[in-house]
């Protein structure tokens, strides 16, 4: 058997910072393993999992766009993630050899919001894909509401609000954001190579928080607009590192050294 490894899959994948994060932690802990980035197109997804199932060195993978929903069909769901969230972002090899899916995005998203009391407060979310499902799951756990959901497919957005039990409204992307305690971009809009996300934030109160899960670039147009209004902002590295930490322990059986997060962020920004 070769050196143990895990990887991250997506289409595209060259922008991923996951190899830097996991590589930093592996080196810090002295673990003799690797973490790779693997380009997998939608058509190649079944073949990827079939090959990994027969590779004893493979410990698991992180799953990014556009595979978070489609990957559900390739893995076993032993924790009810299909019903709870409807998307997976991590797959691991179980002790019995089966490939099992889970979702660490929800925990990663929620971590930087831990000190905020959002119960019963209005929230705006942009997107209705795999990442948005994890965000809405976490927000439901925080008892937020009502929720305004912006999405290109308004009917899909409305169905998602209903699925998570939210009162609120689904609207097409664009225009003004209603008064909200929290605004979350859970799409790839604003990412390098993607169209910008143009939202009017003028209705937000002075204590609102704006959270963009995009991390390439780190300073998105949405965050720049929020900072221009001196609003509190949370960048995409917060969720990225948080979800990676949960996955790392699943892959390699050790907790990452989170006391070195400042050092890690400096590397990721370098």
Coordinates of C-alpha atoms in Angstrom, one line a residue:
X1 CA 0.0 0.0 0.0
X2 CA 1.3 3.5 -0.9
X3 CA 1.4 6.5 1.4
X4 CA -2.0 7.3 2.9
X5 CA -3.7 10.2 1.2
X6 CA -6.9 12.2 0.9
X7 CA -8.0 14.6 -1.8
X8 CA -10.4 17.4 -2.8
X9 CA -12.5 17.0 -5.9
X10 CA -14.3 19.6 -8.0
X11 CA -14.7 21.2 -11.4
X12 CA -12.8 23.5 -11.5
X13 CA -10.3 22.6 -8.7
X14 CA -7.2 24.7 -9.3
X15 CA -8.4 27.5 -7.0
X16 CA -8.8 25.2 -4.0
X17 CA -6.8 26.0 -0.9
X18 CA -7.6 22.7 0.8
X19 CA -4.2 21.1 -0.1
X20 CA -2.4 24.0 1.6
X21 CA -4.6 23.7 4.7
X22 CA -4.3 19.9 5.1
X23 CA -0.7 20.0 4.1
X24 CA 0.1 22.5 6.8
X25 CA -1.6 20.4 9.4
X26 CA 0.0 17.2 8.3
X27 CA 3.4 18.7 8.5
X28 CA 2.7 20.4 11.9
X29 CA 1.6 17.1 13.4
X30 CA 4.4 15.0 11.7
X31 CA 1.9 12.7 9.9
X32 CA 3.3 10.9 6.9
X33 CA 0.4 11.3 4.5
X34 CA -0.6 13.5 1.6
X35 CA -3.5 15.6 0.5
X36 CA -4.1 16.3 -3.1
X37 CA -6.4 18.3 -5.5
X38 CA -8.1 16.1 -8.1
X39 CA -10.0 17.5 -11.1
X40 CA -13.2 15.5 -11.5
X41 CA -15.8 16.4 -14.1
X42 CA -19.5 15.6 -13.5
X43 CA -19.4 12.7 -16.0
X44 CA -16.3 11.2 -14.3
X45 CA -17.7 11.3 -10.7
X46 CA -18.9 7.6 -10.6
X47 CA -15.5 6.4 -12.0
X48 CA -13.7 8.5 -9.4
X49 CA -15.4 6.8 -6.5
X50 CA -15.2 3.4 -8.0
X51 CA -11.4 3.8 -8.3
X52 CA -11.0 5.2 -4.8
X53 CA -13.0 2.3 -3.3
X54 CA -10.3 -0.1 -4.6
X55 CA -7.4 2.0 -3.4
X56 CA -6.4 1.1 0.2
X57 CA -4.2 4.2 0.6
X58 CA -7.2 6.5 0.1
X59 CA -8.6 7.9 3.4
X60 CA -11.4 10.1 1.9
X61 CA -12.1 13.3 0.0
X62 CA -13.6 16.7 0.3
X63 CA -16.2 17.5 -2.3
X64 CA -16.7 21.0 -3.8
X65 CA -18.7 22.5 -6.6
X66 CA -20.5 21.2 -8.5
X67 CA -20.6 17.7 -6.9
X68 CA -22.1 18.2 -3.4
X69 CA -25.5 17.0 -4.4
X70 CA -24.6 14.5 -7.1
X71 CA -22.1 12.8 -4.8
X72 CA -25.0 11.6 -2.6
X73 CA -25.6 8.9 -5.2
X74 CA -22.0 7.6 -4.9
X75 CA -21.7 7.1 -1.1
X76 CA -23.6 5.5 1.7
X77 CA -25.6 7.8 3.9
X78 CA -25.3 6.5 7.5
X79 CA -25.9 9.7 9.4
X80 CA -29.1 10.9 7.6
X81 CA -27.3 13.8 5.8
X82 CA -29.5 13.2 2.7
X83 CA -32.6 14.1 4.7
X84 CA -31.0 16.7 7.0
X85 CA -29.0 18.7 4.5
X86 CA -29.4 17.1 1.1
X87 CA -25.7 17.5 0.1
X88 CA -22.4 16.0 1.1
X89 CA -19.0 17.7 1.2
X90 CA -16.9 14.9 2.6
X91 CA -16.6 11.1 1.9
X92 CA -14.5 8.7 4.0
X93 CA -13.7 5.0 3.9
X94 CA -15.5 3.3 6.8
X95 CA -13.9 0.5 8.8
X96 CA -15.9 -2.1 6.8
X97 CA -14.6 -0.6 3.5
X98 CA -17.7 1.2 2.5
X99 CA -17.6 4.8 1.2
X100 CA -19.7 7.0 3.5
X101 CA -20.7 10.5 3.0
X102 CA -21.1 13.3 5.5
X103 CA -21.2 17.1 5.7
X104 CA -18.8 19.3 7.6
X105 CA -19.9 22.5 5.9
X106 CA -22.6 23.2 8.4
X107 CA -20.2 23.0 11.4
X108 CA -17.6 25.0 9.5
X109 CA -20.1 27.7 8.6
X110 CA -21.6 28.0 12.1
X111 CA -18.3 28.2 14.0
X112 CA -17.6 32.0 13.5
X113 CA -21.2 32.8 14.4
X114 CA -21.0 31.0 17.8
X115 CA -21.0 34.3 19.8
X116 CA -24.0 35.8 18.1
X117 CA -27.6 35.5 19.2
X118 CA -29.5 35.2 15.9
X119 CA -32.6 33.4 17.3
X120 CA -35.7 34.9 15.8
X121 CA -33.8 37.5 13.7
X122 CA -34.2 38.1 10.0
X123 CA -31.5 36.6 7.7
X124 CA -30.8 36.8 4.0
X125 CA -29.1 33.9 2.1
X126 CA -28.0 33.9 -1.5
X127 CA -28.1 30.6 -3.3
X128 CA -29.8 27.2 -3.2
X129 CA -27.1 24.8 -4.0
X130 CA -25.1 22.3 -1.9
X131 CA -23.4 25.0 0.2
X132 CA -26.7 26.8 0.7
X133 CA -28.3 23.7 2.0
X134 CA -25.6 23.3 4.7
X135 CA -25.9 27.0 5.6
X136 CA -29.7 26.7 6.0
X137 CA -29.3 23.6 8.1
X138 CA -27.0 25.5 10.4
X139 CA -29.3 28.5 10.5
X140 CA -32.3 26.3 11.4
X141 CA -30.3 25.0 14.3
X142 CA -29.9 28.6 15.4
X143 CA -33.6 29.2 15.2
X144 CA -33.2 32.2 12.9
X145 CA -36.1 33.6 10.9
X146 CA -37.7 34.8 8.8
X147 CA -35.3 34.1 5.9
X148 CA -35.1 35.8 2.6
X149 CA -33.5 33.6 -0.1
X150 CA -32.2 35.0 -3.3
X151 CA -31.7 32.5 -6.2
X152 CA -31.8 32.5 -9.9
X153 CA -34.5 29.8 -9.8
X154 CA -37.1 31.4 -7.4
X155 CA -39.2 28.2 -7.2
X156 CA -36.2 26.2 -6.2
X157 CA -35.4 28.8 -3.5
X158 CA -39.0 28.7 -2.2
X159 CA -38.9 24.9 -2.1
X160 CA -35.7 25.0 -0.1
X161 CA -37.1 27.4 2.5
X162 CA -40.1 25.1 2.9
X163 CA -37.8 22.0 3.2
X164 CA -36.0 23.6 6.2
X165 CA -39.2 24.9 7.8
X166 CA -38.5 28.6 7.3
X167 CA -40.9 31.4 7.1
X168 CA -39.8 34.0 4.6
X169 CA -39.6 34.7 0.9
X170 CA -37.7 33.6 -2.2
X171 CA -36.6 36.3 -4.7
X172 CA -34.5 36.6 -7.8
X173 CA -30.9 37.6 -7.3
X174 CA -30.3 41.3 -7.5
X175 CA -31.9 44.4 -6.0
X176 CA -32.0 45.4 -2.4
X177 CA -31.4 43.2 0.6
X178 CA -34.1 43.6 3.2
X179 CA -33.2 44.6 6.8
X180 CA -31.4 41.6 8.2
X181 CA -29.2 40.6 11.1
X182 CA -27.1 38.4 8.8
X183 CA -26.5 38.2 5.1
X184 CA -24.8 35.1 3.6
X185 CA -23.5 34.5 0.1
X186 CA -23.6 30.8 -0.4
X187 CA -22.9 30.8 -4.1
X188 CA -19.8 31.1 -6.3
X189 CA -20.8 34.5 -7.5
X190 CA -18.0 36.9 -6.8
X191 CA -15.4 34.2 -7.1
X192 CA -12.5 34.6 -9.5
X193 CA -13.7 33.8 -13.0
X194 CA -17.4 34.0 -12.0
X195 CA -19.9 36.9 -12.4
X196 CA -20.0 39.4 -9.6
X197 CA -22.6 39.5 -6.9
X198 CA -24.2 43.0 -6.8
X199 CA -26.5 43.5 -3.9
X200 CA -27.8 46.8 -2.4
X201 CA -26.9 46.6 1.3
X202 CA -28.3 50.1 2.2
X203 CA -31.3 48.6 4.2
X204 CA -29.0 46.7 6.6
X205 CA -28.8 48.0 10.2
X206 CA -25.4 49.1 11.6
X207 CA -25.0 45.9 13.6
X208 CA -25.6 43.5 10.7
X209 CA -23.1 40.8 9.8
X210 CA -22.2 40.0 6.2
X211 CA -20.7 36.6 5.5
X212 CA -19.3 35.5 2.2
X213 CA -18.2 31.8 1.8
X214 CA -16.1 32.7 -1.3
X215 CA -12.4 32.7 -0.5
X216 CA -10.8 33.4 -4.0
X217 CA -10.6 36.3 -3.9
X218 CA -10.8 36.8 -0.1
X219 CA -11.9 40.4 -0.5
X220 CA -15.1 39.9 -2.6
X221 CA -17.2 42.8 -3.9
X222 CA -19.9 41.9 -1.3
X223 CA -17.4 42.2 1.6
X224 CA -15.9 45.4 0.2
X225 CA -19.4 46.9 0.0
X226 CA -20.1 45.8 3.6
X227 CA -16.8 47.2 4.9
X228 CA -17.6 50.5 3.2
X229 CA -20.6 50.7 5.5
X230 CA -18.4 49.6 8.4
X231 CA -20.5 46.4 8.9
X232 CA -19.0 43.3 10.6
X233 CA -17.7 40.9 7.9
X234 CA -16.8 37.2 7.9
X235 CA -14.7 35.9 5.0
X236 CA -14.6 32.6 3.3
X237 CA -11.5 31.3 5.0
X238 CA -13.4 31.1 8.3
X239 CA -15.8 28.4 6.9
X240 CA -13.1 26.8 4.8
X241 CA -10.8 26.2 7.7
X242 CA -13.6 25.2 10.0
X243 CA -15.0 22.5 7.8
X244 CA -11.5 21.3 6.9
X245 CA -10.7 20.8 10.5
X246 CA -13.6 18.4 11.0
X247 CA -12.7 16.5 7.8
X248 CA -9.0 16.3 8.7
X249 CA -9.8 14.4 11.9
X250 CA -12.0 12.0 9.9
X251 CA -9.3 11.4 7.4
X252 CA -6.2 11.2 9.5
X253 CA -7.4 10.4 13.0
X254 CA -5.9 13.5 14.7
X255 CA -7.2 16.9 15.6
X256 CA -5.5 19.7 13.7
X257 CA -3.5 22.4 15.6
X258 CA -6.1 25.1 15.6
X259 CA -3.9 27.2 17.9
X260 CA -1.9 27.9 14.7
X261 CA -4.8 29.4 12.7
X262 CA -3.2 32.8 12.4
X263 CA -0.1 31.2 10.9
X264 CA -2.2 29.2 8.5
X265 CA -4.2 32.2 7.4
X266 CA -1.0 34.0 6.6
X267 CA 0.1 31.2 4.4
X268 CA -3.2 31.0 2.6
X269 CA -3.1 34.8 2.0
X270 CA 0.5 34.6 0.8

